[in-house]
CSV table of C-alpha atoms and ligand atoms in Angstrom, one decimal:
chain,number,residue,atom,x,y,z
A,1,MET,CA,129.7,80.5,121.0
A,2,GLU,CA,127.7,77.6,120.0
A,3,GLU,CA,126.5,77.4,116.4
A,4,ASN,CA,122.7,78.0,116.0
A,5,ILE,CA,120.6,76.2,113.5
A,6,ALA,CA,120.9,78.9,110.8
A,7,LYS,CA,124.7,78.3,110.9
A,8,LEU,CA,124.4,74.5,111.0
A,9,LEU,CA,122.1,74.5,107.9
A,10,LYS,CA,124.9,76.2,106.0
A,11,ARG,CA,127.5,73.6,106.8
A,12,LYS,CA,128.5,70.6,104.7
A,13,ALA,CA,128.2,67.0,105.6
A,14,GLY,CA,131.2,65.7,107.6
A,15,PRO,CA,132.3,63.5,110.5
A,16,ASP,CA,132.4,66.3,113.1
A,17,LYS,CA,130.2,65.9,116.0
A,18,VAL,CA,127.7,68.7,116.4
A,19,THR,CA,125.2,69.7,119.1
A,20,VAL,CA,121.8,71.2,118.2
A,21,LYS,CA,119.5,72.7,120.8
A,22,GLY,CA,116.0,73.9,120.1
A,23,TRP,CA,112.3,73.3,120.4
A,24,LEU,CA,110.5,70.5,118.7
A,25,ARG,CA,108.2,71.7,116.1
A,26,THR,CA,107.1,68.3,114.5
A,27,LYS,CA,107.8,64.6,114.9
A,28,ARG,CA,107.1,62.0,112.2
A,29,ASP,CA,107.6,58.4,113.4
A,30,SER,CA,107.8,55.0,111.9
A,31,LYS,CA,108.8,51.7,113.5
A,32,THR,CA,112.4,52.1,112.5
A,33,ILE,CA,113.0,55.8,112.0
A,34,SER,CA,111.9,59.2,113.5
A,35,PHE,CA,112.1,62.6,111.9
A,36,LEU,CA,112.3,65.5,114.3
A,37,GLU,CA,112.2,69.1,113.2
A,38,LEU,CA,114.0,71.4,115.7
A,39,ASN,CA,113.7,75.2,115.6
A,40,ASP,CA,115.7,77.7,117.6
A,41,GLY,CA,114.4,80.9,116.1
A,42,SER,CA,117.7,81.7,114.3
A,43,CYS,CA,115.9,81.2,111.0
A,44,LEU,CA,112.6,80.3,109.7
A,45,LYS,CA,113.5,76.8,108.8
A,46,GLY,CA,114.2,74.1,111.4
A,47,ILE,CA,116.8,71.5,111.1
A,48,GLN,CA,115.7,67.9,110.5
A,49,VAL,CA,117.0,65.4,113.0
A,50,VAL,CA,116.9,61.8,111.9
A,51,VAL,CA,116.9,59.0,114.4
A,52,ASP,CA,117.6,55.4,113.3
A,53,LYS,CA,115.8,53.6,116.2
A,54,ASN,CA,117.6,50.3,115.6
A,55,ASN,CA,120.9,52.0,115.9
A,56,PHE,CA,120.2,54.3,118.9
A,57,ASN,CA,121.1,53.9,122.5
A,58,ASN,CA,117.9,55.4,124.1
A,59,PRO,CA,115.1,55.0,121.5
A,60,GLU,CA,112.5,55.2,124.3
A,61,ILE,CA,113.2,58.9,124.7
A,62,ILE,CA,111.5,59.5,121.3
A,63,ASP,CA,108.1,58.7,122.7
A,64,SER,CA,108.5,61.4,125.4
A,65,LEU,CA,109.2,64.2,122.8
A,66,THR,CA,106.1,66.3,122.2
A,67,THR,CA,105.5,69.4,120.2
A,68,GLY,CA,107.0,72.4,122.0
A,69,CYS,CA,109.4,70.5,124.2
A,70,SER,CA,113.0,71.6,124.3
A,71,VAL,CA,115.7,69.2,123.2
A,72,GLU,CA,119.4,68.8,123.0
A,73,CYS,CA,120.7,66.5,120.3
A,74,LEU,CA,124.3,65.2,119.5
A,75,GLY,CA,125.0,63.9,116.1
A,76,THR,CA,126.7,64.5,112.7
A,77,ILE,CA,125.7,66.5,109.7
A,78,VAL,CA,124.8,64.3,106.8
A,79,GLU,CA,123.4,65.0,103.4
A,80,SER,CA,119.7,64.8,103.3
A,81,VAL,CA,117.8,62.7,100.7
A,82,GLY,CA,114.7,64.8,101.4
A,83,VAL,CA,113.9,67.7,99.0
A,84,ASN,CA,113.3,70.3,101.7
A,85,GLN,CA,116.9,70.6,103.0
A,86,ASP,CA,120.5,70.0,101.9
A,87,VAL,CA,121.7,68.6,105.2
A,88,GLU,CA,120.2,67.1,108.3
A,89,ILE,CA,121.5,65.7,111.6
A,90,SER,CA,122.0,62.0,112.1
A,91,ALA,CA,121.3,61.7,115.8
A,92,GLU,CA,123.4,59.8,118.2
A,93,LYS,CA,122.1,61.0,121.5
A,94,ILE,CA,119.0,63.0,122.4
A,95,THR,CA,118.2,64.7,125.7
A,96,LEU,CA,114.8,66.0,126.7
A,97,VAL,CA,115.7,69.3,128.4
A,98,GLY,CA,112.2,70.6,129.2
A,99,GLU,CA,109.0,68.7,128.6
A,100,CYS,CA,105.9,70.2,127.1
A,101,PRO,CA,102.6,68.6,128.0
A,102,ALA,CA,100.7,68.0,124.8
A,103,ASP,CA,97.2,68.5,126.4
A,104,SER,CA,97.9,71.9,127.8
A,105,TYR,CA,100.4,73.5,125.4
A,106,PRO,CA,98.6,76.5,123.8
A,107,LEU,CA,100.5,76.2,120.5
A,108,GLN,CA,99.3,73.1,118.8
A,109,LYS,CA,100.6,72.1,115.4
A,110,LYS,CA,97.7,73.6,113.5
A,111,ARG,CA,97.5,77.2,112.2
A,112,HIS,CA,96.4,79.7,114.8
A,113,THR,CA,94.8,83.1,114.1
A,114,LEU,CA,96.9,86.2,114.8
A,115,GLU,CA,94.1,87.3,117.2
A,116,TYR,CA,94.5,84.1,119.2
A,117,LEU,CA,98.3,84.5,119.2
A,118,ARG,CA,98.0,88.0,120.7
A,119,GLU,CA,96.4,86.3,123.7
A,120,ILE,CA,99.5,84.2,124.2
A,121,SER,CA,102.1,86.9,123.3
A,122,HIS,CA,104.5,85.1,125.7
A,123,LEU,CA,104.6,82.1,123.4
A,124,ARG,CA,103.8,83.5,120.0
A,125,ALA,CA,107.4,84.2,119.0
A,126,ARG,CA,107.6,80.4,118.5
A,127,THR,CA,105.4,80.6,115.5
A,128,ASN,CA,106.8,81.0,112.0
A,129,THR,CA,105.0,84.4,111.5
A,130,ILE,CA,105.9,86.2,114.8
A,131,GLY,CA,109.4,84.6,114.7
A,132,ALA,CA,110.0,86.1,111.3
A,133,VAL,CA,108.6,89.4,112.4
A,134,ALA,CA,111.0,89.4,115.3
A,135,ARG,CA,114.0,88.7,113.1
A,136,VAL,CA,113.0,91.4,110.6
A,137,ARG,CA,112.4,93.9,113.3
A,138,SER,CA,115.8,93.3,114.9
A,139,THR,CA,117.5,93.5,111.5
A,140,MET,CA,115.7,96.8,110.7
A,141,ALA,CA,116.7,98.3,114.1
A,142,TYR,CA,120.3,97.5,113.2
A,143,ALA,CA,119.9,98.9,109.8
A,144,VAL,CA,118.6,102.2,111.3
A,145,HIS,CA,121.7,102.6,113.4
A,146,LYS,CA,123.9,101.6,110.4
A,147,PHE,CA,122.4,104.2,108.1
A,148,PHE,CA,122.9,107.0,110.6
A,149,GLN,CA,126.2,105.9,112.0
A,150,GLU,CA,127.7,105.5,108.5
A,151,ASN,CA,126.3,109.0,107.5
A,152,GLY,CA,127.8,111.1,110.3
A,153,PHE,CA,124.8,111.2,112.7
A,154,TYR,CA,125.3,110.7,116.4
A,155,TYR,CA,122.8,108.6,118.5
A,156,VAL,CA,121.3,110.7,121.3
A,157,ASN,CA,119.2,109.3,124.2
A,158,THR,CA,116.4,111.8,125.0
A,159,PRO,CA,114.4,111.5,128.2
A,160,LEU,CA,111.3,109.4,128.5
A,161,ILE,CA,109.9,111.4,131.4
A,162,THR,CA,109.4,115.0,130.3
A,163,GLY,CA,107.9,118.2,131.6
A,164,SER,CA,107.0,119.5,128.1
A,165,ASP,CA,104.6,118.5,125.4
A,166,CYS,CA,106.3,118.2,122.1
A,167,GLU,CA,103.4,117.6,119.7
A,168,GLY,CA,100.9,119.8,121.6
A,169,ALA,CA,98.3,117.1,121.1
A,170,GLY,CA,97.5,116.8,124.7
A,171,ALA,CA,97.4,113.0,124.7
A,172,MET,CA,100.1,112.2,127.3
A,173,PHE,CA,100.4,109.7,130.1
A,174,GLU,CA,101.0,111.5,133.4
A,175,VAL,CA,103.9,110.4,135.6
A,176,THR,CA,103.2,110.9,139.3
A,177,THR,CA,103.9,109.5,142.7
A,178,LEU,CA,101.1,111.4,144.3
A,179,ASP,CA,98.5,109.6,146.2
A,180,MET,CA,95.7,109.4,143.7
A,181,ASN,CA,93.1,109.0,146.5
A,182,LYS,CA,94.3,112.1,148.4
A,183,PRO,CA,96.4,114.3,146.2
A,184,PRO,CA,97.7,117.5,147.7
A,185,ARG,CA,95.7,120.6,146.6
A,186,THR,CA,96.7,124.2,145.9
A,187,GLU,CA,94.5,126.9,147.4
A,188,ASP,CA,92.3,127.1,144.4
A,189,GLY,CA,91.7,123.3,144.6
A,190,LYS,CA,93.9,122.1,141.8
A,191,VAL,CA,96.3,119.2,142.3
A,192,ASP,CA,99.6,120.6,143.7
A,193,TYR,CA,102.3,119.1,141.5
A,194,SER,CA,104.9,121.1,143.2
A,195,LYS,CA,104.6,118.4,145.9
A,196,ASP,CA,105.1,115.6,143.3
A,197,PHE,CA,108.3,113.7,142.8
A,198,PHE,CA,109.8,116.0,140.2
A,199,GLY,CA,108.3,119.1,141.8
A,200,LYS,CA,106.3,119.7,138.7
A,201,HIS,CA,103.8,118.1,136.4
A,202,THR,CA,105.5,115.4,134.2
A,203,SER,CA,104.5,112.9,131.6
A,204,LEU,CA,105.8,110.2,129.4
A,205,THR,CA,107.3,111.7,126.2
A,206,VAL,CA,105.4,111.7,122.9
A,207,SER,CA,108.6,112.5,121.0
A,208,GLY,CA,112.2,113.2,121.7
A,209,GLN,CA,112.3,115.9,119.1
A,210,LEU,CA,112.7,119.0,121.2
A,211,GLU,CA,115.6,117.6,123.2
A,212,GLY,CA,116.9,116.1,120.0
A,213,GLU,CA,117.1,119.6,118.5
A,214,THR,CA,119.3,120.8,121.3
A,215,TYR,CA,121.9,118.2,120.4
A,216,ALA,CA,121.6,118.9,116.7
A,217,MET,CA,122.5,122.5,117.6
A,218,ALA,CA,125.8,121.1,118.9
A,219,LEU,CA,126.6,117.9,117.0
A,220,LYS,CA,125.0,119.0,113.7
A,221,ASN,CA,123.4,115.7,112.8
A,222,ILE,CA,121.8,113.5,115.4
A,223,TYR,CA,119.2,110.8,115.7
A,224,THR,CA,117.1,109.3,118.5
A,225,PHE,CA,115.7,105.8,118.6
A,226,GLY,CA,113.5,105.0,121.5
A,227,PRO,CA,110.0,104.4,122.9
A,228,THR,CA,107.4,107.1,122.8
A,229,PHE,CA,103.9,107.2,124.4
A,230,ARG,CA,100.6,108.5,123.3
A,231,ALA,CA,97.4,108.2,125.2
A,232,GLU,CA,95.4,108.5,122.0
A,233,ASN,CA,92.0,106.9,122.6
A,234,SER,CA,92.0,105.4,119.0
A,235,VAL,CA,91.6,101.7,118.5
A,236,THR,CA,93.0,101.2,115.0
A,237,LYS,CA,95.4,98.8,113.3
A,238,ARG,CA,98.0,101.5,113.1
A,239,HIS,CA,98.1,103.0,116.6
A,240,LEU,CA,99.8,102.0,119.8
A,241,ALA,CA,100.1,103.7,123.1
A,242,GLU,CA,103.7,102.8,123.3
A,243,PHE,CA,105.7,102.7,120.1
A,244,TRP,CA,109.2,103.2,119.0
A,245,MET,CA,110.2,106.2,117.0
A,246,ILE,CA,113.4,107.2,115.1
A,247,GLU,CA,114.0,110.9,114.9
A,248,PRO,CA,116.9,112.4,113.1
A,249,GLU,CA,117.6,116.1,113.4
A,250,MET,CA,119.9,118.0,111.0
A,251,ALA,CA,121.3,121.5,111.6
A,252,PHE,CA,121.9,123.7,108.5
A,253,CYS,CA,119.1,121.8,106.7
A,254,ASN,CA,115.9,122.8,105.0
A,255,LEU,CA,112.8,120.9,104.0
A,256,ASP,CA,114.3,119.6,100.7
A,257,GLY,CA,117.3,118.2,102.7
A,258,ASP,CA,114.9,116.6,105.2
A,259,ARG,CA,113.0,114.9,102.4
A,260,ASP,CA,116.2,113.7,100.8
A,261,VAL,CA,117.4,112.1,104.0
A,262,ALA,CA,114.0,110.5,104.7
A,263,GLU,CA,114.0,108.9,101.3
A,264,ARG,CA,117.6,107.6,101.4
A,265,PHE,CA,117.0,106.5,105.0
A,266,LEU,CA,113.9,104.4,104.1
A,267,LYS,CA,115.5,103.0,101.0
A,268,PHE,CA,118.6,101.9,102.9
A,269,VAL,CA,116.6,100.1,105.6
A,270,PHE,CA,114.4,98.3,103.1
A,271,ALA,CA,117.4,97.3,100.9
A,272,ASP,CA,119.3,96.0,103.9
A,273,VAL,CA,116.4,93.9,105.3
A,274,MET,CA,115.9,92.4,101.8
A,275,ASP,CA,119.5,91.5,101.8
A,276,LYS,CA,119.7,90.1,105.3
A,277,CYS,CA,116.2,88.5,105.7
A,278,HIS,CA,115.5,87.0,102.4
A,279,GLU,CA,114.1,83.8,103.7
A,280,ASP,CA,111.7,85.6,106.0
A,281,LEU,CA,110.5,88.0,103.3
A,282,VAL,CA,109.8,85.1,100.9
A,283,PHE,CA,107.6,83.7,103.7
A,284,PHE,CA,105.8,87.0,104.1
A,285,ASP,CA,105.4,87.3,100.3
A,286,LYS,CA,103.9,83.8,100.2
A,287,PHE,CA,101.6,83.9,103.2
A,288,VAL,CA,101.0,87.5,104.2
A,289,GLU,CA,101.2,90.0,101.4
A,290,PRO,CA,101.6,88.6,97.9
A,291,GLY,CA,103.9,90.7,95.7
A,292,LEU,CA,105.7,92.1,98.8
A,293,ILE,CA,109.3,91.5,97.5
A,294,ASP,CA,108.5,93.1,94.1
A,295,LYS,CA,106.9,96.1,95.9
A,296,LEU,CA,110.0,96.6,98.1
A,297,THR,CA,112.3,96.1,95.1
A,298,HIS,CA,110.4,98.8,93.2
A,299,VAL,CA,110.4,101.2,96.2
A,300,VAL,CA,114.1,100.9,96.7
A,301,SER,CA,114.9,101.6,93.0
A,302,THR,CA,112.3,104.4,92.2
A,303,PRO,CA,112.4,108.0,93.3
A,304,PHE,CA,109.7,108.9,95.8
A,305,SER,CA,107.0,111.3,94.6
A,306,HIS,CA,106.6,114.7,96.0
A,307,MET,CA,103.4,116.9,96.2
A,308,GLU,CA,102.6,120.0,98.0
A,309,TYR,CA,99.5,119.7,100.3
A,310,THR,CA,97.6,122.3,98.0
A,311,ASP,CA,98.1,120.1,95.0
A,312,ALA,CA,97.4,116.9,96.9
A,313,VAL,CA,94.0,118.4,98.0
A,314,LYS,CA,93.2,119.2,94.4
A,315,GLU,CA,93.8,115.6,93.5
A,316,LEU,CA,91.6,114.5,96.4
A,317,GLU,CA,88.8,116.9,95.5
A,318,LYS,CA,88.7,115.3,92.0
A,319,ALA,CA,87.9,112.0,93.7
A,320,SER,CA,85.7,113.4,96.4
A,321,ASP,CA,83.0,110.8,96.0
A,322,LYS,CA,85.4,108.1,96.9
A,323,PHE,CA,85.8,109.3,100.5
A,324,ASP,CA,83.8,109.2,103.7
A,325,PHE,CA,85.4,112.4,104.8
A,326,LYS,CA,85.2,115.1,102.1
A,327,PRO,CA,88.5,116.7,101.5
A,328,TYR,CA,89.0,120.5,101.4
A,329,TRP,CA,91.8,122.9,101.7
A,330,GLY,CA,92.6,123.1,105.4
A,331,CYS,CA,91.5,119.7,106.4
A,332,ASP,CA,93.8,117.2,108.1
A,333,LEU,CA,94.4,114.4,105.7
A,334,GLN,CA,92.6,111.2,106.8
A,335,THR,CA,94.1,107.8,106.3
A,336,GLU,CA,91.7,107.2,103.4
A,337,HIS,CA,93.1,110.4,101.7
A,338,GLU,CA,96.7,109.4,102.5
A,339,ARG,CA,96.2,106.0,101.0
A,340,TYR,CA,94.5,107.4,97.9
A,341,LEU,CA,97.4,109.7,97.3
A,342,SER,CA,100.1,107.0,97.6
A,343,GLU,CA,98.1,104.1,96.1
A,344,VAL,CA,96.2,105.7,93.3
A,345,VAL,CA,97.8,109.0,92.5
A,346,CYS,CA,101.5,108.3,93.0
A,347,LYS,CA,101.5,104.4,93.1
A,348,GLY,CA,104.2,104.4,95.7
A,349,PRO,CA,105.6,106.4,98.5
A,350,VAL,CA,104.9,110.2,98.4
A,351,ALA,CA,106.2,113.1,100.4
A,352,VAL,CA,103.5,115.6,100.9
A,353,THR,CA,104.8,119.0,102.1
A,354,ASP,CA,103.7,122.5,103.1
A,355,TYR,CA,100.5,121.8,105.1
A,356,PRO,CA,98.2,124.5,106.5
A,357,LYS,CA,99.7,125.8,109.7
A,358,GLU,CA,96.5,125.2,111.7
A,359,ILE,CA,96.8,121.5,111.5
A,360,LYS,CA,100.5,121.2,112.3
A,361,SER,CA,102.6,121.6,115.4
A,362,PHE,CA,103.9,124.8,116.8
A,363,TYR,CA,107.5,124.3,116.1
A,364,MET,CA,107.2,124.0,112.3
A,365,LYS,CA,108.7,126.8,110.2
A,366,ALA,CA,106.2,129.3,108.9
A,367,ASN,CA,106.3,129.7,105.1
A,368,ASP,CA,106.3,133.1,103.4
A,369,ASP,CA,102.7,132.7,102.2
A,370,GLY,CA,101.5,133.1,105.7
A,371,LYS,CA,99.2,130.1,105.4
A,372,THR,CA,101.4,127.0,105.4
A,373,VAL,CA,104.3,125.5,107.3
A,374,ALA,CA,107.3,123.6,106.0
A,375,ALA,CA,106.0,120.3,107.1
A,376,MET,CA,106.6,116.9,105.4
A,377,ASP,CA,104.7,113.6,105.8
A,378,VAL,CA,105.8,110.5,103.9
A,379,LEU,CA,102.8,108.4,102.9
A,380,VAL,CA,102.9,104.8,101.7
A,381,PRO,CA,100.3,102.5,100.2
A,382,ARG,CA,98.2,100.5,102.7
A,383,LEU,CA,99.3,102.4,105.8
A,384,GLY,CA,99.2,106.1,104.9
A,385,GLU,CA,101.5,108.2,107.1
A,386,ILE,CA,104.8,106.5,108.0
A,387,ILE,CA,107.0,109.5,108.6
A,388,GLY,CA,106.1,113.0,110.0
A,389,GLY,CA,108.6,115.8,109.9
A,390,SER,CA,109.4,119.4,109.2
A,391,GLU,CA,111.8,122.3,108.9
A,392,ARG,CA,111.8,123.9,112.3
A,393,GLU,CA,111.0,127.5,113.2
A,394,TYR,CA,114.4,128.9,114.0
A,395,ARG,CA,113.5,132.6,114.2
A,396,TYR,CA,113.0,133.6,117.8
A,397,ASP,CA,110.3,136.2,117.4
A,398,ILE,CA,108.2,134.2,115.0
A,399,LEU,CA,108.3,131.1,117.2
A,400,VAL,CA,107.3,133.1,120.3
A,401,ASP,CA,104.4,134.6,118.4
A,402,LYS,CA,103.3,131.2,117.3
A,403,MET,CA,103.5,129.8,120.8
A,404,ASN,CA,101.4,132.7,122.2
A,405,ALA,CA,98.8,132.2,119.5
A,406,LEU,CA,98.4,128.6,120.5
A,407,GLY,CA,98.3,129.3,124.2
A,408,LEU,CA,101.7,127.7,125.0
A,409,ARG,CA,103.6,129.4,127.8
A,410,ALA,CA,107.0,130.6,126.5
A,411,GLU,CA,108.5,130.2,130.0
A,412,ASP,CA,107.7,126.5,129.9
A,413,TYR,CA,109.9,126.2,126.7
A,414,TRP,CA,112.7,128.6,127.9
A,415,TRP,CA,115.4,126.1,127.0
A,416,TYR,CA,113.9,125.4,123.6
A,417,LEU,CA,113.7,129.1,122.9
A,418,ASP,CA,117.3,129.6,124.0
A,419,LEU,CA,118.4,127.6,120.9
A,420,ARG,CA,116.9,130.4,118.9
A,421,ARG,CA,118.8,133.0,120.8
A,422,PHE,CA,122.3,131.5,120.8
A,423,GLY,CA,123.5,130.6,117.4
A,424,SER,CA,120.3,129.6,115.8
A,425,VAL,CA,120.4,127.9,112.4
A,426,PRO,CA,117.8,126.5,110.0
A,427,HIS,CA,117.3,122.9,110.8
A,428,ALA,CA,115.0,120.1,110.1
A,429,GLY,CA,114.1,116.5,111.1
A,430,PHE,CA,111.4,113.9,111.0
A,431,GLY,CA,110.0,111.0,112.9
A,432,LEU,CA,109.6,107.4,111.6
A,433,GLY,CA,107.2,105.2,113.5
A,434,PHE,CA,109.3,102.0,113.8
A,435,GLU,CA,106.3,99.7,113.9
A,436,ARG,CA,104.7,101.3,110.9
A,437,ALA,CA,108.0,100.6,109.0
A,438,VAL,CA,108.0,97.0,110.2
A,439,MET,CA,104.4,96.6,109.0
A,440,TYR,CA,105.4,97.9,105.6
A,441,VAL,CA,108.3,95.6,105.2
A,442,THR,CA,106.5,92.4,106.5
A,443,GLY,CA,103.1,93.1,105.0
A,444,MET,CA,101.5,92.6,108.5
A,445,GLN,CA,98.1,94.1,108.8
A,446,ASN,CA,97.9,94.9,112.5
A,447,ILE,CA,100.5,97.0,114.4
A,448,ARG,CA,99.9,94.8,117.4
A,449,ASP,CA,101.7,91.9,115.6
A,450,VAL,CA,104.9,93.7,114.9
A,451,ILE,CA,105.8,94.7,118.6
A,452,PRO,CA,106.4,91.9,121.1
A,453,TYR,CA,104.0,93.3,123.7
A,454,PRO,CA,101.6,95.8,122.3
A,455,ARG,CA,100.2,98.5,124.6
A,456,ALA,CA,96.9,100.0,123.4
A,457,VAL,CA,93.6,101.2,124.8
A,458,GLY,CA,92.4,98.5,127.3
A,459,SER,CA,95.4,96.3,126.6
A,460,ALA,CA,98.6,96.0,128.8
A,461,GLU,CA,98.8,92.3,129.6
A,462,PHE,CA,102.3,90.7,130.0
B,1,4AD,O1,103.9,112.7,113.0
B,1,4AD,P1,104.4,112.5,114.4
B,1,4AD,O2,103.4,112.8,115.5
B,1,4AD,O3,105.7,113.4,114.5
B,1,4AD,C1,106.4,113.6,115.6
B,1,4AD,O4,106.3,113.1,116.7
B,1,4AD,C2,107.6,114.6,115.4
B,1,4AD,N1,108.1,115.0,116.6
B,1,4AD,C3,108.6,113.9,114.6
B,1,4AD,C4,109.8,114.8,114.2
B,1,4AD,O5,109.7,115.7,113.4
B,1,4AD,N2,110.9,114.5,114.9
B,1,4AD,O6,104.9,111.0,114.6
B,1,4AD,C5,105.9,110.5,113.8
B,1,4AD,C6,105.6,109.1,113.3
B,1,4AD,C7,104.3,109.0,112.5
B,1,4AD,O7,104.5,109.3,111.1
B,1,4AD,C8,103.9,107.5,112.7
B,1,4AD,O8,104.7,106.7,111.8
B,1,4AD,C9,104.4,107.3,114.1
B,1,4AD,O9,105.4,108.3,114.4
B,1,4AD,N3,103.2,107.3,115.0
B,1,4AD,C10,102.7,106.2,115.6
B,1,4AD,N4,103.0,105.0,115.5
B,1,4AD,C11,102.2,104.1,116.2
B,1,4AD,N5,101.3,104.4,117.1
B,1,4AD,C12,101.0,105.8,117.3
B,1,4AD,N6,100.0,106.1,118.1
B,1,4AD,C13,101.7,106.7,116.5
B,1,4AD,N7,101.7,108.1,116.4
B,1,4AD,C14,102.7,108.4,115.5
B,2,MG,MG1,102.1,113.1,112.0
């Protein structure tokens, strides 16, 4: 494989001929000499290509090189006299691979706003910021797999099209091949999904958890990592309609064990990305979130805080005047509450556990107090919730009672209930929103800038 620019920049000067390929970021010209900066996305920095026009076989090519064009260059690696790099390329031959008309190229040399870049998502990965996000995201995805693979978890692919609703939140995208203009109807006038492609009503999944649990009941420790879909009608900087989620599930595990894995997992991913993407994080620290690297270093080396929901609400009530939404026992925590708990009370990540049963999903294990469930959310400064998880209700009768109380039909979940009939064990898991984790690591403020093609209310271009 050819060496990319990241590799070339690490080489020493020498007589070997090398080829660089990339896109032109800048060109500085004088009568006798040209400096080109080529970038191929392999690292933040480009490589400087120096052309000595008096000693060059096709100097006229230089005039045709414009910002954004693609270029192939043959030359040698020489020591650079410039302060910005150790080595550069002394060019012998330059080929224009693909031109880029200066008057119509949407990415001019100036700084563009992130809002503008979202409108040209197909080109924005060529910018420093979005390129760095893409590298960090890729590195984090690999770190996720590394953590689980090295700790005895198996990767399970759960279905994206599903007949069951995991979170019971009712915000699902329907999947159908029925003719929307003339759907078949049952006798009582409802759409007849038995005539649909799958012979039943189906949707895009909001979570792979329920199917993930079935594999944890066989392989002990598993994880999923895939896209999930939510038709939430909320336009925020933290919500997408299509986002990626990582969901580990552990058999023979309780809430304490769940919390422990969540903390070790996050720390591993953060430490790994600090190690592998140092240059990109320095960039984010400088231009996006000052203090970012110190923050991550601190998070990786400090135990996470832990609070029970009841105590968390007491803290919030003490500061009640600070919130738009007044906190009380039983309320679902709002982002402003979550941020206050992590930013002000705990000054770092905090796991809040044991929430009121009314505000959490049906599958969470009932606590002995009869009021709360063994739920866990991990909250971080700036973002609020980044992880949601729980110990699962593994007792058949209690689970069925809970489903009945919520109006869920037990027969729809027959296979899920079977797990509680055949060798049931205490088990627990959680879901990490991958984009939220990328936001946390990069300091990026809007979730739409940490996924290549964001899908959100009113937005599905590209
Ligand atoms: O808290 P949630 O809804 O939990 C579940 O889906 C469980 N089934 C997970 C489990 O126990 N296996 O979602 C988990 C995480 C949230 O903490 C958040 O980080 C992220 O997924 N998330 C979203 N990210 C972006 N856009 C959205 N609309 C999101 N909804 C949830
Ligand atoms: Mg949640």
